[in-house]
């Protein structure tokens, strides 16, 4: 019985640190994109990189597949978020950071036909702007 609890403890610890590491990598990716495209916010290569990073992440890619999202959906949503949320607060920038969070990406893809203001307000509330 003691071995079971030890294995359970190590499993829970490994899952916890894996989650922390994934969150760190996603945050680092987001900040890197924000820095790289801070002066060229409408560069089409930004959408390509966002879509590539989303496809490479297990959880974000699952949301893309669930919502049958394409690169054009990401581009449309990015354009909507740029209309009202084109400002930066520390390492958060609504038109980029919103795509790297599981809950916000899911919300954006489910409500992609909503108007730009309501989408941006929702993302700003989520990231405490």
Tab-separated table of N, CA and C in Angstrom:
chain	number	residue	atom	x	y	z
A	1	UNK	N	0.822	-1.191	0.000
A	1	UNK	CA	0.000	0.000	0.000
A	1	UNK	C	0.867	1.257	0.000
A	2	UNK	N	1.991	1.187	0.682
A	2	UNK	CA	2.890	2.334	0.747
A	2	UNK	C	3.438	2.671	-0.637
A	3	UNK	N	3.729	1.641	-1.417
A	3	UNK	CA	4.260	1.852	-2.774
A	3	UNK	C	3.225	2.551	-3.651
A	4	UNK	N	1.959	2.181	-3.475
A	4	UNK	CA	0.887	2.827	-4.235
A	4	UNK	C	0.855	4.325	-3.964
A	5	UNK	N	0.926	4.730	-2.711
A	5	UNK	CA	0.876	6.145	-2.363
A	5	UNK	C	2.112	6.893	-2.857
A	6	UNK	N	3.240	6.234	-2.825
A	6	UNK	CA	4.471	6.867	-3.331
A	6	UNK	C	4.369	7.073	-4.838
A	7	UNK	N	3.888	6.057	-5.555
A	7	UNK	CA	3.714	6.183	-7.009
A	7	UNK	C	2.675	7.252	-7.355
A	8	UNK	N	1.601	7.292	-6.598
A	8	UNK	CA	0.577	8.310	-6.810
A	8	UNK	C	1.149	9.705	-6.586
A	9	UNK	N	1.923	9.872	-5.539
A	9	UNK	CA	2.550	11.166	-5.245
A	9	UNK	C	3.468	11.600	-6.381
A	10	UNK	N	4.307	10.691	-6.875
A	10	UNK	CA	5.214	11.035	-7.968
A	10	UNK	C	4.468	11.313	-9.261
A	11	UNK	N	3.391	10.612	-9.497
A	11	UNK	CA	2.586	10.855	-10.691
A	11	UNK	C	1.933	12.233	-10.635
A	12	UNK	N	1.349	12.565	-9.518
A	12	UNK	CA	0.712	13.874	-9.359
A	12	UNK	C	1.756	14.981	-9.465
A	13	UNK	N	2.907	14.781	-8.876
A	13	UNK	CA	3.986	15.766	-8.958
A	13	UNK	C	4.458	15.941	-10.397
A	14	UNK	N	4.606	14.845	-11.123
A	14	UNK	CA	5.046	14.919	-12.520
A	14	UNK	C	4.018	15.642	-13.380
A	15	UNK	N	2.744	15.356	-13.162
A	15	UNK	CA	1.681	16.045	-13.921
A	15	UNK	C	1.685	17.535	-13.605
A	16	UNK	N	1.851	17.883	-12.354
A	16	UNK	CA	1.880	19.281	-11.945
A	16	UNK	C	3.031	20.028	-12.622
A	17	UNK	N	4.240	19.469	-12.553
A	17	UNK	CA	5.385	20.156	-13.143
A	17	UNK	C	5.323	20.176	-14.670
A	18	UNK	N	4.724	19.180	-15.273
A	18	UNK	CA	4.528	19.198	-16.722
A	18	UNK	C	3.579	20.325	-17.114
A	19	UNK	N	2.519	20.512	-16.345
A	19	UNK	CA	1.580	21.607	-16.600
A	19	UNK	C	2.217	22.970	-16.430
A	20	UNK	N	3.025	23.118	-15.399
A	20	UNK	CA	3.728	24.382	-15.169
A	20	UNK	C	4.695	24.664	-16.310
A	21	UNK	N	5.407	23.650	-16.756
A	21	UNK	CA	6.360	23.801	-17.851
A	21	UNK	C	5.643	24.184	-19.143
A	22	UNK	N	4.492	23.558	-19.426
A	22	UNK	CA	3.720	23.892	-20.621
A	22	UNK	C	3.241	25.345	-20.554
A	23	UNK	N	2.745	25.765	-19.398
A	23	UNK	CA	2.286	27.149	-19.238
A	23	UNK	C	3.433	28.130	-19.459
A	24	UNK	N	4.611	27.798	-18.967
A	24	UNK	CA	5.791	28.635	-19.165
A	24	UNK	C	6.139	28.733	-20.655
A	25	UNK	N	6.120	27.608	-21.361
A	25	UNK	CA	6.444	27.621	-22.788
A	25	UNK	C	5.427	28.418	-23.605
A	26	UNK	N	4.152	28.276	-23.286
A	26	UNK	CA	3.109	29.021	-24.001
A	26	UNK	C	3.263	30.515	-23.736
A	27	UNK	N	3.532	30.884	-22.500
A	27	UNK	CA	3.734	32.293	-22.160
A	27	UNK	C	4.965	32.853	-22.880
A	28	UNK	N	6.022	32.074	-22.901
A	28	UNK	CA	7.242	32.499	-23.570
A	28	UNK	C	7.004	32.691	-25.067
A	29	UNK	N	6.252	31.797	-25.680
A	29	UNK	CA	5.921	31.907	-27.099
A	29	UNK	C	5.104	33.159	-27.366
A	30	UNK	N	4.121	33.411	-26.527
A	30	UNK	CA	3.273	34.586	-26.685
A	30	UNK	C	4.082	35.878	-26.573
A	31	UNK	N	4.933	35.956	-25.571
A	31	UNK	CA	5.748	37.164	-25.370
A	31	UNK	C	6.717	37.350	-26.546
A	32	UNK	N	7.269	36.258	-27.041
A	32	UNK	CA	8.187	36.342	-28.169
A	32	UNK	C	7.491	36.901	-29.410
A	33	UNK	N	6.256	36.454	-29.657
A	33	UNK	CA	5.501	36.972	-30.797
A	33	UNK	C	5.124	38.436	-30.603
A	34	UNK	N	4.767	38.795	-29.379
A	34	UNK	CA	4.434	40.191	-29.090
A	34	UNK	C	5.641	41.083	-29.351
A	35	UNK	N	6.806	40.682	-28.888
A	35	UNK	CA	8.031	41.463	-29.097
A	35	UNK	C	8.393	41.553	-30.580
A	36	UNK	N	8.301	40.433	-31.280
A	36	UNK	CA	8.718	40.392	-32.679
A	36	UNK	C	7.819	41.241	-33.571
A	37	UNK	N	6.515	41.266	-33.294
A	37	UNK	CA	5.583	41.966	-34.163
A	37	UNK	C	5.013	43.226	-33.536
A	38	UNK	N	5.697	43.794	-32.558
A	38	UNK	CA	5.183	45.001	-31.914
A	38	UNK	C	5.165	46.207	-32.858
A	39	UNK	N	6.072	46.246	-33.802
A	39	UNK	CA	6.112	47.367	-34.748
A	39	UNK	C	5.423	47.038	-36.073
A	40	UNK	N	5.102	45.794	-36.301
A	40	UNK	CA	4.491	45.360	-37.556
A	40	UNK	C	3.297	44.463	-37.243
A	41	UNK	N	2.261	45.072	-36.667
A	41	UNK	CA	1.139	44.311	-36.128
A	41	UNK	C	0.253	43.667	-37.180
A	42	UNK	N	0.271	44.156	-38.401
A	42	UNK	CA	-0.588	43.614	-39.453
A	42	UNK	C	0.166	42.713	-40.423
A	43	UNK	N	1.315	42.247	-40.022
A	43	UNK	CA	2.105	41.356	-40.862
A	43	UNK	C	1.377	40.007	-40.994
A	44	UNK	N	1.158	39.534	-42.239
A	44	UNK	CA	0.460	38.249	-42.412
A	44	UNK	C	1.246	37.060	-41.858
A	45	UNK	N	2.535	37.211	-41.684
A	45	UNK	CA	3.342	36.132	-41.131
A	45	UNK	C	3.000	35.888	-39.657
A	46	UNK	N	2.483	36.904	-38.979
A	46	UNK	CA	2.059	36.742	-37.591
A	46	UNK	C	0.956	35.695	-37.487
A	47	UNK	N	-0.017	35.754	-38.379
A	47	UNK	CA	-1.113	34.786	-38.372
A	47	UNK	C	-0.570	33.386	-38.632
A	48	UNK	N	0.379	33.277	-39.560
A	48	UNK	CA	0.986	31.971	-39.848
A	48	UNK	C	1.672	31.404	-38.614
A	49	UNK	N	2.405	32.248	-37.901
A	49	UNK	CA	3.113	31.781	-36.708
A	49	UNK	C	2.146	31.421	-35.578
A	50	UNK	N	1.101	32.230	-35.395
A	50	UNK	CA	0.108	31.916	-34.367
A	50	UNK	C	-0.539	30.575	-34.675
A	51	UNK	N	-0.948	30.376	-35.918
A	51	UNK	CA	-1.602	29.131	-36.295
A	51	UNK	C	-0.662	27.937	-36.133
A	52	UNK	N	0.596	28.126	-36.494
A	52	UNK	CA	1.579	27.044	-36.351
A	52	UNK	C	1.777	26.671	-34.880
A	53	UNK	N	1.906	27.680	-34.023
A	53	UNK	CA	2.116	27.412	-32.596
A	53	UNK	C	0.892	26.741	-31.975
A	54	UNK	N	-0.297	27.148	-32.402
A	54	UNK	CA	-1.518	26.532	-31.893
A	54	UNK	C	-1.582	25.065	-32.334
A	55	UNK	N	-1.230	24.811	-33.583
A	55	UNK	CA	-1.261	23.435	-34.097
A	55	UNK	C	-0.230	22.542	-33.412
A	56	UNK	N	0.855	23.108	-32.937
A	56	UNK	CA	1.899	22.315	-32.285
A	56	UNK	C	1.609	22.014	-30.823
A	57	UNK	N	0.666	22.713	-30.225
A	57	UNK	CA	0.314	22.466	-28.830
A	57	UNK	C	-0.843	21.462	-28.768
A	58	UNK	N	-0.729	20.503	-27.891
A	58	UNK	CA	-1.713	19.415	-27.814
A	58	UNK	C	-3.100	19.938	-27.455
A	59	UNK	N	-3.199	20.756	-26.427
A	59	UNK	CA	-4.500	21.218	-25.952
A	59	UNK	C	-5.131	22.239	-26.897
A	60	UNK	N	-4.328	23.162	-27.416
A	60	UNK	CA	-4.859	24.164	-28.326
A	60	UNK	C	-5.266	23.547	-29.657
A	61	UNK	N	-4.488	22.577	-30.123
A	61	UNK	CA	-4.816	21.898	-31.370
A	61	UNK	C	-6.132	21.128	-31.239
A	62	UNK	N	-6.378	20.566	-30.076
A	62	UNK	CA	-7.637	19.855	-29.831
A	62	UNK	C	-8.826	20.810	-29.979
A	63	UNK	N	-8.665	22.040	-29.520
A	63	UNK	CA	-9.747	23.022	-29.636
A	63	UNK	C	-9.938	23.437	-31.095
A	64	UNK	N	-8.834	23.582	-31.824
A	64	UNK	CA	-8.942	23.881	-33.254
A	64	UNK	C	-9.742	22.802	-33.975
A	65	UNK	N	-9.412	21.567	-33.712
A	65	UNK	CA	-10.104	20.455	-34.373
A	65	UNK	C	-11.567	20.369	-33.951
A	66	UNK	N	-11.834	20.606	-32.679
A	66	UNK	CA	-13.207	20.522	-32.174
A	66	UNK	C	-14.103	21.566	-32.841
A	67	UNK	N	-13.549	22.743	-33.103
A	67	UNK	CA	-14.321	23.827	-33.707
A	67	UNK	C	-14.137	23.923	-35.217
A	68	UNK	N	-13.398	22.995	-35.793
A	68	UNK	CA	-13.127	22.976	-37.244
A	68	UNK	C	-12.590	24.328	-37.716
A	69	UNK	N	-11.630	24.856	-36.991
A	69	UNK	CA	-11.079	26.180	-37.281
A	69	UNK	C	-9.974	26.095	-38.323
A	70	UNK	N	-9.861	27.139	-39.101
A	70	UNK	CA	-8.828	27.249	-40.124
A	70	UNK	C	-7.997	28.493	-39.854
A	71	UNK	N	-6.999	28.657	-40.677
A	71	UNK	CA	-6.141	29.835	-40.555
A	71	UNK	C	-6.933	31.114	-40.838
A	72	UNK	N	-7.905	31.032	-41.727
A	72	UNK	CA	-8.715	32.223	-42.026
A	72	UNK	C	-9.571	32.622	-40.831
A	73	UNK	N	-10.011	31.652	-40.025
A	73	UNK	CA	-10.747	31.983	-38.795
A	73	UNK	C	-9.855	32.745	-37.822
A	74	UNK	N	-8.623	32.286	-37.688
A	74	UNK	CA	-7.670	32.968	-36.807
A	74	UNK	C	-7.409	34.383	-37.318
A	75	UNK	N	-7.280	34.527	-38.622
A	75	UNK	CA	-7.037	35.841	-39.213
A	75	UNK	C	-8.230	36.773	-38.976
A	76	UNK	N	-9.428	36.270	-39.143
A	76	UNK	CA	-10.634	37.077	-38.917
A	76	UNK	C	-10.730	37.505	-37.454
A	77	UNK	N	-10.504	36.570	-36.559
A	77	UNK	CA	-10.562	36.903	-35.133
A	77	UNK	C	-9.463	37.887	-34.736
A	78	UNK	N	-8.274	37.716	-35.294
A	78	UNK	CA	-7.177	38.650	-35.007
A	78	UNK	C	-7.547	40.055	-35.475
A	79	UNK	N	-8.148	40.149	-36.647
A	79	UNK	CA	-8.561	41.459	-37.164
A	79	UNK	C	-9.614	42.089	-36.253
A	80	UNK	N	-10.562	41.288	-35.777
A	80	UNK	CA	-11.589	41.818	-34.871
A	80	UNK	C	-10.974	42.299	-33.561
A	81	UNK	N	-10.035	41.536	-33.017
A	81	UNK	CA	-9.407	41.928	-31.759
A	81	UNK	C	-8.510	43.147	-31.924
A	82	UNK	N	-7.969	43.345	-33.116
A	82	UNK	CA	-7.124	44.523	-33.369
A	82	UNK	C	-7.939	45.813	-33.374
A	83	UNK	N	-9.203	45.746	-33.720
A	83	UNK	CA	-10.035	46.958	-33.809
A	83	UNK	C	-10.158	47.668	-32.466
A	84	UNK	N	-10.379	46.915	-31.393
A	84	UNK	CA	-10.609	47.531	-30.085
A	84	UNK	C	-9.542	47.194	-29.052
A	85	UNK	N	-8.732	46.185	-29.294
A	85	UNK	CA	-7.787	45.757	-28.268
A	85	UNK	C	-6.338	45.920	-28.653
A	86	UNK	N	-6.037	46.934	-29.441
A	86	UNK	CA	-4.672	47.136	-29.931
A	86	UNK	C	-3.836	47.927	-28.918
A	87	UNK	N	-3.633	47.361	-27.749
A	87	UNK	CA	-2.743	47.954	-26.761
A	87	UNK	C	-2.163	46.838	-25.905
A	88	UNK	N	-1.080	47.168	-25.264
A	88	UNK	CA	-0.320	46.162	-24.518
A	88	UNK	C	-0.303	46.519	-23.032
A	89	UNK	N	-0.418	45.492	-22.212
A	89	UNK	CA	-0.280	45.651	-20.769
A	89	UNK	C	0.710	44.598	-20.310
A	90	UNK	N	1.890	45.036	-19.960
A	90	UNK	CA	2.995	44.169	-19.560
A	90	UNK	C	3.265	43.148	-20.667
A	91	UNK	N	3.137	41.881	-20.382
A	91	UNK	CA	3.388	40.857	-21.396
A	91	UNK	C	2.093	40.314	-21.989
A	92	UNK	N	1.047	41.093	-21.934
A	92	UNK	CA	-0.228	40.680	-22.506
A	92	UNK	C	-0.630	41.665	-23.599
A	93	UNK	N	-1.015	41.106	-24.711
A	93	UNK	CA	-1.484	41.883	-25.858
A	93	UNK	C	-2.669	41.104	-26.422
A	94	UNK	N	-3.856	41.654	-26.285
A	94	UNK	CA	-5.102	40.933	-26.562
A	94	UNK	C	-5.099	40.217	-27.914
A	95	UNK	N	-4.699	40.861	-29.038
A	95	UNK	CA	-4.778	40.165	-30.323
A	95	UNK	C	-3.826	38.977	-30.476
A	96	UNK	N	-2.889	38.804	-29.582
A	96	UNK	CA	-1.986	37.645	-29.670
A	96	UNK	C	-2.216	36.696	-28.496
A	97	UNK	N	-2.236	37.216	-27.291
A	97	UNK	CA	-2.333	36.391	-26.094
A	97	UNK	C	-3.637	35.583	-26.055
A	98	UNK	N	-4.696	36.108	-26.636
A	98	UNK	CA	-5.988	35.422	-26.606
A	98	UNK	C	-5.968	34.065	-27.284
A	99	UNK	N	-5.065	33.864	-28.218
A	99	UNK	CA	-5.011	32.609	-28.951
A	99	UNK	C	-4.205	31.532	-28.225
A	100	UNK	N	-3.516	31.886	-27.169
A	100	UNK	CA	-2.645	30.936	-26.481
A	100	UNK	C	-3.191	30.489	-25.126
A	101	UNK	N	-4.461	30.688	-24.895
A	101	UNK	CA	-5.112	30.238	-23.676
A	101	UNK	C	-6.261	29.332	-24.097
A	102	UNK	N	-6.404	28.203	-23.468
A	102	UNK	CA	-7.398	27.212	-23.879
A	102	UNK	C	-8.812	27.778	-23.814
A	103	UNK	N	-9.163	28.414	-22.717
A	103	UNK	CA	-10.533	28.911	-22.560
A	103	UNK	C	-10.835	30.075	-23.499
A	104	UNK	N	-9.880	30.972	-23.687
A	104	UNK	CA	-10.144	32.114	-24.572
A	104	UNK	C	-10.182	31.685	-26.036
A	105	UNK	N	-9.313	30.765	-26.430
A	105	UNK	CA	-9.349	30.269	-27.808
A	105	UNK	C	-10.668	29.568	-28.086
A	106	UNK	N	-11.123	28.769	-27.151
A	106	UNK	CA	-12.398	28.075	-27.318
A	106	UNK	C	-13.537	29.080	-27.438
A	107	UNK	N	-13.542	30.099	-26.584
A	107	UNK	CA	-14.591	31.123	-26.649
A	107	UNK	C	-14.550	31.864	-27.985
A	108	UNK	N	-13.363	32.249	-28.419
A	108	UNK	CA	-13.242	32.981	-29.678
A	108	UNK	C	-13.764	32.158	-30.856
A	109	UNK	N	-13.403	30.901	-30.894
A	109	UNK	CA	-13.828	30.065	-32.022
A	109	UNK	C	-15.320	29.748	-31.977
A	110	UNK	N	-15.892	29.648	-30.800
A	110	UNK	CA	-17.333	29.405	-30.700
A	110	UNK	C	-18.153	30.653	-31.015
A	111	UNK	N	-17.564	31.824	-30.801
A	111	UNK	CA	-18.277	33.086	-31.012
A	111	UNK	C	-17.620	33.921	-32.104
A	112	UNK	N	-17.089	33.288	-33.126
A	112	UNK	CA	-16.357	34.030	-34.156
A	112	UNK	C	-17.241	34.950	-34.976
A	113	UNK	N	-18.546	34.747	-34.934
A	113	UNK	CA	-19.442	35.629	-35.692
A	113	UNK	C	-19.899	36.840	-34.875
A	114	UNK	N	-19.523	36.919	-33.601
A	114	UNK	CA	-19.880	38.063	-32.760
A	114	UNK	C	-19.136	39.314	-33.227
A	115	UNK	N	-19.640	40.457	-32.777
A	115	UNK	CA	-18.987	41.704	-33.164
A	115	UNK	C	-17.658	41.881	-32.422
A	116	UNK	N	-16.827	42.752	-32.981
A	116	UNK	CA	-15.464	42.944	-32.482
A	116	UNK	C	-15.438	43.480	-31.052
A	117	UNK	N	-16.334	44.382	-30.733
A	117	UNK	CA	-16.331	44.996	-29.402
A	117	UNK	C	-16.641	43.969	-28.308
A	118	UNK	N	-17.637	43.137	-28.516
A	118	UNK	CA	-17.989	42.163	-27.477
A	118	UNK	C	-16.885	41.117	-27.298
A	119	UNK	N	-16.259	40.692	-28.382
A	119	UNK	CA	-15.144	39.744	-28.268
A	119	UNK	C	-13.972	40.360	-27.508
A	120	UNK	N	-13.657	41.597	-27.845
A	120	UNK	CA	-12.527	42.265	-27.196
A	120	UNK	C	-12.809	42.504	-25.713
A	121	UNK	N	-14.024	42.918	-25.384
A	121	UNK	CA	-14.374	43.117	-23.976
A	121	UNK	C	-14.238	41.826	-23.186
A	122	UNK	N	-14.683	40.724	-23.782
A	122	UNK	CA	-14.592	39.435	-23.102
A	122	UNK	C	-13.132	39.059	-22.847
A	123	UNK	N	-12.273	39.285	-23.835
A	123	UNK	CA	-10.853	38.953	-23.679
A	123	UNK	C	-10.190	39.885	-22.667
A	124	UNK	N	-10.576	41.152	-22.673
A	124	UNK	CA	-10.013	42.091	-21.710
A	124	UNK	C	-10.431	41.723	-20.285
A	125	UNK	N	-11.661	41.278	-20.110
A	125	UNK	CA	-12.108	40.837	-18.779
A	125	UNK	C	-11.351	39.593	-18.351
A	126	UNK	N	-11.110	38.700	-19.277
A	126	UNK	CA	-10.397	37.472	-18.934
A	126	UNK	C	-8.954	37.763	-18.491
A	127	UNK	N	-8.290	38.675	-19.180
A	127	UNK	CA	-6.895	38.990	-18.867
A	127	UNK	C	-6.752	40.168	-17.905
A	128	UNK	N	-7.855	40.626	-17.312
A	128	UNK	CA	-7.865	41.677	-16.284
A	128	UNK	C	-7.253	42.986	-16.785
A	129	UNK	N	-7.726	43.461	-17.926
A	129	UNK	CA	-7.279	44.767	-18.429
A	129	UNK	C	-8.124	45.829	-17.812
